[in-house]
Amino acid sequence: MPPGLGGWDSAEALVAQQDEQLAVALEWAARSPFYQARFDAGVTPRNRVDLAALPLTTKQDLRDNYPFGMLAVPMRRLATYHESSGSAGTPTASYYTAEDWVDVGDRYARKWVGITAADMLLVRTPYALMITGHMAQEGARGRGATVVPADNRSLLMPTSRVLRLLHDLPVTLTWSLPTATLMWARAAGLAGLRPDTDFPELRALFVGGEPLSSARQARISQLWGVPVVNDYGSTETGPLAGQCRHGTLHLWADRAIFEVYDPVSGRITAQGRGQLVVTPLYRQAMPLLRYNVADQVEISYEDCPCGWRLPSVRVLGRAGFGYRVGGRLVQQVDIEQAVFTLPARHEVMFWRARVVPTGLEVQIEVPDREREAARAALRTVLERDLGVPAQVDGCPPGTLVSDRVLTEIERTAKPRALFDNGEDWDEALQ
C-alpha cells in the first residue's frame, strides 16, 4: 500500500522516496509487452538515470497498443477497465488492479478541507468508461463518506434533479466540472433559491476536468459562499495534483515523477513551462514511464506556506487547443480570466468566443441593465491584457445555456412493448 501524504524535511528526502519506489515501478513496467519491446536488449532500467534515457510514452502509443498491449499483470488481477473521453482524439484504454485503486482513491481524497464519515459527496462526473466518477467514489468511501452517484451523462439526471438533491439531502461536498457549479447556481436562481444561503449543509465544491482560472474559481466561491477546491488528473494516471488551503495546485510528487517537455526544442526539464510528462510510481496494471499527458503546464519548486513541500503546477490547457490571434497564442483560460474579472454585479456566468479575421468575437450572457457596461469593460480587459482586438456582444440570460436545460424535469421511461388503447407507442423499446 502506498504511503500517505507526509511532510518531507527536504527536497532530497522526497527524491529518495521517489527513487526507492521507482525501482519497483520499473520492474512492473518490464512485464508489459509494450515496455518489454522498448527496453534495449531486454535489459530492465533500474534507476532515474536509466529512466531519463527512455523515450517519452505518447497517447499514440496507448492507441497503437489498444486494448491490452500495456497490460503488466495477469488479466484475472484486473479490477476495472476504462477509456478516456477522446476529447483530443481516439479514446485510450486504461486499467487498474484493486491495489492501484487504493492509490487512486487516496490521492483523490487529499483535499485540504478533508473528507470524513460525516460527509455526503454528490458526484456529478461520468460513471461510464472514464475514471472520474469512480475515483471520487473510491476516495470518499475510503474515508467513510456517503456518496450520491449523480453522474452527468445520464438522461435520468438533469440539472433540475441535481438541484433537488443538493437542496433536499444533507450534501456537504460536490465533485463536478467547474461549469456545472455555475449551471446549478443559475438553476437555483430560476427556482427562487440563493446558492449562498439555501444550501446550508454545503461546505465545499470539488472541481476538475477543465482548466480553471483564478478569477472563475473566486466567482464560483463567491456565488456559493464555500471554498472551491481544484483537482487535476487524467483517466490514464488518476489524480495528479490537488489544491492546498492557500490556493496552490500541488503535484503529488510522492506518487509520481513529473517532468516538463518542450516540443519545440525537445528539452525535458524538472520545471518550467511545457507539456506535462509523468511516471506514476504505484501503477501495477498499466505502468507508464515518462508518459506525455500533453497538457500545457507550468511547474515550480518554490516553497508554499502550506508546508507540503511539493512542486506547484499551473494547468494552462490541452496542447494544441490554443489559437493564434494576430501574433499571440490565446487559450481558453486566458479569456476566462478576463470574463470573470468583470464585477459580480454584471452577473456574467456563461460566455463563448471564436477567432475571426479581425481578432476575437466574444459573446456573454448578461442582463439588459448591465449589458453595455459589461461589454465595454470586457473589451477593454481583453485588448489590454491579451493584446488582441475583440468584439464583445451581450445576449440575454438563457441564450448560451438554455433555461429549459436547467429546469426540465427528468423523464424516466423503461422500455415497453405492451400499450393500452389510445396510448402513444412510438417510443416503445427506446
XYZ file of C-alpha atoms in Angstrom:
430
model
C 0.000 0.000 0.000
C 1.417 3.445 -0.893
C 2.307 5.806 1.955
C 0.108 8.712 2.982
C 0.825 12.379 2.385
C 3.812 13.235 4.543
C 5.995 16.168 5.362
C 9.491 15.978 3.889
C 12.331 17.782 5.575
C 13.947 18.498 2.237
C 13.672 18.025 -1.490
C 16.344 15.362 -1.138
C 14.106 13.319 1.176
C 11.291 13.407 -1.384
C 13.674 12.334 -4.172
C 14.923 9.453 -2.041
C 11.337 8.245 -1.570
C 10.720 8.534 -5.316
C 13.885 6.593 -6.171
C 13.039 3.731 -3.834
C 9.622 3.209 -5.426
C 10.867 3.907 -8.963
C 12.929 0.719 -8.872
C 9.725 -1.218 -8.162
C 7.751 0.641 -10.854
C 10.428 -0.179 -13.440
C 10.182 -3.867 -12.583
C 6.405 -3.698 -13.044
C 6.872 -1.994 -16.431
C 9.190 -4.786 -17.588
C 6.179 -7.131 -17.533
C 4.264 -5.008 -20.061
C 4.535 -6.154 -23.711
C 4.960 -2.530 -24.786
C 7.889 -1.841 -22.470
C 9.399 -5.292 -22.990
C 9.778 -4.353 -26.649
C 11.053 -0.880 -25.814
C 13.734 -1.827 -23.299
C 17.100 -2.218 -25.030
C 18.065 -5.899 -25.462
C 15.651 -6.865 -22.729
C 17.654 -5.037 -20.042
C 15.286 -3.563 -17.447
C 16.026 0.036 -16.399
C 16.890 0.238 -12.719
C 17.033 3.898 -11.675
C 16.401 7.548 -12.501
C 19.383 7.722 -14.848
C 18.033 4.791 -16.853
C 14.569 6.355 -16.842
C 15.934 9.587 -18.336
C 17.355 7.619 -21.265
C 13.943 6.267 -22.266
C 11.836 7.969 -24.951
C 8.513 9.510 -23.972
C 5.407 7.365 -23.976
C 2.689 9.080 -26.019
C -1.068 8.893 -26.365
C -0.468 7.387 -29.797
C 1.499 4.582 -28.136
C -1.546 3.860 -25.999
C -3.817 3.897 -29.055
C -1.478 1.617 -31.003
C -1.465 -0.880 -28.128
C -5.230 -0.953 -27.628
C -6.653 -2.740 -25.770
C -4.171 -4.706 -23.637
C -0.707 -4.117 -25.073
C 0.188 -2.078 -21.969
C -1.028 -4.741 -19.519
C 1.590 -5.766 -16.933
C -0.407 -8.155 -14.742
C -2.451 -11.324 -15.430
C -5.943 -10.438 -16.671
C -7.518 -12.066 -13.605
C -5.953 -9.383 -11.400
C -7.756 -6.511 -13.122
C -10.427 -4.736 -11.094
C -11.691 -2.246 -13.712
C -11.267 -1.272 -17.363
C -11.673 2.343 -18.539
C -11.291 4.557 -21.587
C -10.548 8.265 -21.865
C -13.133 10.746 -23.132
C -11.431 11.126 -26.504
C -11.551 14.929 -26.326
C -8.177 15.096 -28.085
C -8.629 12.137 -30.445
C -9.328 8.404 -30.335
C -10.013 7.247 -26.745
C -7.236 5.357 -24.955
C -7.646 2.270 -22.776
C -6.695 2.231 -19.106
C -6.955 -0.468 -16.445
C -6.446 -0.812 -12.708
C -5.921 -3.530 -10.119
C -7.503 -3.375 -6.676
C -4.130 -2.219 -5.326
C -3.978 0.529 -7.959
C -7.375 1.712 -6.762
C -6.108 2.123 -3.195
C -3.561 4.626 -4.515
C -6.050 6.394 -6.804
C -8.664 6.753 -4.077
C -6.130 8.032 -1.567
C -4.807 10.670 -3.958
C -8.351 11.849 -4.727
C -9.175 12.184 -1.028
C -6.224 14.513 -0.380
C -8.421 17.583 -0.062
C -7.348 20.323 2.327
C -10.930 20.650 3.600
C -10.919 16.911 4.369
C -13.387 14.117 3.619
C -14.845 12.322 6.642
C -17.573 9.862 7.576
C -19.792 12.840 8.388
C -19.747 13.987 4.744
C -22.134 13.333 1.873
C -20.426 13.734 -1.515
C -22.553 14.322 -4.620
C -20.599 13.033 -7.626
C -21.588 14.872 -10.802
C -18.993 13.438 -13.201
C -19.248 10.427 -15.550
C -19.562 6.922 -14.132
C -19.147 5.297 -17.521
C -15.766 4.342 -19.021
C -13.981 7.435 -17.746
C -12.408 7.239 -14.310
C -13.659 10.490 -12.757
C -16.806 9.302 -11.029
C -15.265 6.029 -9.897
C -12.196 7.622 -8.337
C -14.334 10.096 -6.385
C -16.474 7.261 -5.076
C -13.388 5.227 -4.155
C -11.764 8.156 -2.368
C -14.897 9.217 -0.492
C -15.895 5.701 0.546
C -12.323 5.113 1.710
C -12.848 7.963 4.172
C -16.258 6.634 5.230
C -18.331 9.304 3.459
C -21.762 8.758 1.896
C -21.752 9.011 -1.912
C -24.624 10.308 -4.067
C -23.798 8.969 -7.590
C -25.433 11.731 -9.625
C -23.439 11.110 -12.849
C -23.507 13.769 -15.588
C -24.121 11.799 -18.777
C -27.454 10.222 -17.862
C -30.823 11.343 -19.218
C -32.216 10.415 -15.807
C -30.130 13.074 -14.054
C -30.910 16.545 -15.485
C -29.789 19.692 -13.701
C -33.182 20.087 -12.033
C -32.763 16.747 -10.290
C -29.224 17.617 -9.170
C -30.569 20.854 -7.683
C -33.284 18.918 -5.838
C -30.718 16.546 -4.364
C -28.454 19.411 -3.327
C -31.367 21.128 -1.613
C -33.200 18.164 -0.054
C -30.262 15.990 1.054
C -27.572 16.994 3.561
C -24.963 17.208 0.782
C -21.751 18.670 2.192
C -19.395 18.204 -0.784
C -19.743 18.017 -4.568
C -17.472 16.822 -7.388
C -18.050 18.204 -10.897
C -16.747 20.308 -13.730
C -16.398 23.979 -12.718
C -19.005 24.874 -15.339
C -21.558 22.618 -13.650
C -21.416 24.679 -10.449
C -22.350 27.777 -12.435
C -25.254 25.932 -14.054
C -26.506 24.890 -10.607
C -26.262 28.483 -9.437
C -28.321 29.710 -12.398
C -30.836 26.875 -11.911
C -31.123 27.791 -8.233
C -31.962 31.361 -9.180
C -34.635 30.195 -11.618
C -36.116 28.090 -8.794
C -36.183 31.059 -6.433
C -33.227 29.861 -4.359
C -29.958 31.536 -3.361
C -26.849 29.365 -3.720
C -25.105 31.009 -0.761
C -27.992 30.691 1.753
C -30.412 27.935 0.721
C -27.927 25.033 0.778
C -26.715 25.305 4.386
C -25.089 21.865 4.641
C -22.729 22.509 1.711
C -19.167 23.229 2.850
C -17.006 22.854 -0.289
C -17.149 22.305 -4.050
C -14.576 19.921 -5.563
C -13.954 20.637 -9.242
C -11.762 19.318 -12.051
C -11.735 18.338 -15.698
C -11.341 21.863 -17.110
C -8.627 24.496 -16.911
C -9.785 26.830 -14.132
C -8.704 30.442 -13.907
C -8.287 32.075 -10.513
C -10.982 34.600 -11.414
C -13.601 31.961 -12.228
C -12.702 29.980 -9.128
C -13.171 33.071 -6.976
C -16.515 33.873 -8.639
C -17.848 30.341 -8.042
C -16.772 30.539 -4.399
C -18.483 33.922 -4.053
C -21.717 32.619 -5.569
C -21.921 29.595 -3.282
C -20.237 31.024 -0.198
C -17.930 27.992 0.211
C -14.362 27.063 -0.850
C -13.795 25.749 -4.357
C -11.094 23.045 -4.340
C -9.462 22.296 -7.686
C -8.189 18.851 -8.701
C -6.139 17.798 -11.731
C -5.562 14.402 -13.330
C -6.405 12.105 -16.234
C -8.022 8.729 -16.900
C -4.619 7.239 -17.725
C -2.991 8.395 -14.492
C -5.682 9.185 -11.944
C -5.311 12.320 -9.773
C -2.045 14.162 -10.356
C -2.442 17.322 -8.299
C -4.633 18.911 -5.652
C -5.065 22.344 -4.195
C -3.837 23.408 -0.764
C -5.607 25.890 1.524
C -3.543 28.710 0.010
C -4.960 28.049 -3.464
C -1.805 26.474 -4.913
C -2.222 23.359 -7.056
C 0.434 20.851 -5.915
C 1.648 17.857 -7.879
C 1.558 14.577 -5.954
C 5.307 14.114 -6.372
C 5.390 11.419 -3.678
C 3.281 9.234 -6.013
C 4.777 10.127 -9.406
C 7.819 11.707 -11.048
C 6.992 14.801 -13.093
C 8.881 16.404 -15.969
C 8.267 19.202 -18.477
C 8.731 18.645 -22.208
C 9.335 21.471 -24.663
C 8.122 20.160 -28.052
C 9.985 22.898 -29.922
C 13.468 22.308 -28.519
C 12.925 18.715 -27.396
C 14.356 19.564 -23.967
C 12.971 17.833 -20.887
C 13.391 19.572 -17.544
C 12.110 19.264 -13.984
C 10.317 22.611 -14.020
C 9.235 25.448 -16.259
C 6.575 25.660 -18.967
C 5.739 22.950 -21.471
C 3.886 19.643 -21.778
C 3.471 17.555 -18.641
C 5.317 14.215 -18.538
C 4.506 11.817 -15.695
C 5.826 8.491 -14.403
C 3.326 7.035 -11.892
C 5.110 5.137 -9.121
C 2.260 2.945 -7.843
C 0.654 1.721 -11.078
C 0.783 -2.080 -11.408
C -1.792 -2.980 -14.078
C -0.644 -0.392 -16.595
C 2.761 1.091 -15.756
C 3.555 4.292 -17.613
C 7.102 5.590 -17.998
C 7.582 9.228 -18.995
C 4.009 9.460 -20.234
C 3.315 12.712 -22.084
C -0.101 13.821 -20.816
C 0.079 16.569 -23.498
C -1.365 19.257 -21.230
C 0.343 22.631 -21.204
C 1.555 23.321 -17.682
C 3.994 25.420 -15.701
C 5.804 23.681 -12.807
C 7.617 25.473 -9.981
C 9.508 24.276 -6.911
C 9.119 27.479 -4.921
C 8.090 26.999 -1.297
C 4.393 27.319 -0.416
C 3.103 28.476 3.012
C 1.097 25.239 3.297
C 4.318 23.349 4.070
C 3.589 20.377 1.789
C 6.998 20.735 0.074
C 5.529 19.514 -3.198
C 6.002 21.216 -6.580
C 3.247 23.538 -7.745
C 1.612 23.425 -11.164
C -0.445 25.800 -13.282
C -2.551 23.988 -15.873
C -2.710 26.179 -18.962
C -4.716 23.921 -21.276
C -4.519 20.970 -23.609
C -1.655 21.084 -26.103
C -2.921 22.226 -29.497
C -6.144 23.703 -28.063
C -4.942 27.307 -28.267
C -5.500 29.509 -31.306
C -3.394 32.186 -32.931
C -4.941 35.620 -32.772
C -2.639 38.028 -34.530
C 0.791 37.052 -33.296
C -0.367 35.658 -29.959
C -1.456 32.186 -28.872
C -4.731 32.566 -26.972
C -6.098 29.758 -24.800
C -9.488 29.355 -23.204
C -8.189 30.045 -19.715
C -6.868 33.450 -20.867
C -10.306 34.619 -21.990
C -11.979 33.038 -18.970
C -9.739 35.011 -16.634
C -10.778 38.211 -18.376
C -14.508 37.354 -18.305
C -14.563 36.607 -14.593
C -12.636 39.705 -13.612
C -15.799 41.598 -14.548
C -17.582 42.905 -11.430
C -20.065 40.424 -9.971
C -22.889 42.938 -10.409
C -22.804 42.258 -14.170
C -23.972 38.672 -13.398
C -21.937 37.132 -16.209
C -21.650 33.329 -15.831
C -21.559 31.970 -19.377
C -19.586 33.012 -22.438
C -18.170 31.747 -25.714
C -15.574 33.053 -28.150
C -14.150 32.331 -31.573
C -11.320 33.584 -33.707
C -12.331 35.820 -36.620
C -10.143 37.638 -39.180
C -10.298 40.838 -37.134
C -9.385 39.221 -33.795
C -11.735 37.681 -31.231
C -15.521 37.584 -31.252
C -16.881 37.066 -27.746
C -20.440 36.595 -26.531
C -21.517 36.889 -22.909
C -24.855 36.325 -21.225
C -25.721 39.470 -19.284
C -28.947 41.131 -18.079
C -30.203 44.090 -20.109
C -29.432 46.629 -17.386
C -25.741 45.617 -17.304
C -25.193 44.869 -20.975
C -23.405 47.956 -22.233
C -21.203 48.327 -19.166
C -20.191 44.661 -19.259
C -19.449 44.735 -22.990
C -17.233 47.788 -22.709
C -15.412 46.514 -19.640
C -14.657 43.116 -21.152
C -13.447 44.570 -24.432
C -11.055 46.816 -22.515
C -9.681 43.929 -20.439
C -9.211 41.636 -23.448
C -7.419 44.241 -25.514
C -5.284 45.393 -22.573
C -4.330 42.005 -21.094
C -4.257 39.819 -24.210
C -3.241 42.473 -26.698
C -5.769 41.325 -29.296
C -8.687 43.181 -30.918
C -12.005 41.991 -29.521
C -15.644 42.400 -30.464
C -17.862 41.735 -27.451
C -21.592 41.128 -27.790
C -24.069 40.761 -24.935
C -27.042 38.435 -25.117
C -29.904 37.803 -22.691
C -29.519 35.136 -19.983
C -30.740 31.801 -21.310
C -29.171 32.304 -24.765
C -25.956 30.313 -24.332
C -27.243 27.973 -21.614
C -30.954 27.435 -22.120
C -33.275 27.890 -19.143
C -35.085 24.800 -20.412
C -31.935 22.701 -19.921
C -31.677 23.963 -16.348
C -35.317 23.444 -15.386
C -36.654 20.457 -17.359
C -37.826 17.532 -15.264
C -36.343 14.095 -15.777
C -38.314 11.718 -17.914
C -37.894 8.203 -16.563
C -39.139 5.657 -19.087
C -38.206 2.000 -19.193
C -38.689 0.033 -22.420
C -42.292 -1.140 -23.013
C -43.792 -3.456 -25.578
C -47.475 -3.573 -24.493
C -49.732 -0.476 -24.589
C -53.365 0.276 -23.821
C -55.892 1.504 -26.386
C -55.110 5.095 -27.365
C -51.589 5.184 -25.839
C -48.678 6.523 -27.889
C -46.427 3.586 -28.683
C -43.962 5.417 -30.973
C -41.281 5.385 -28.251
C -41.592 1.712 -27.410
C -38.301 -0.040 -26.550
C -36.305 3.226 -26.602
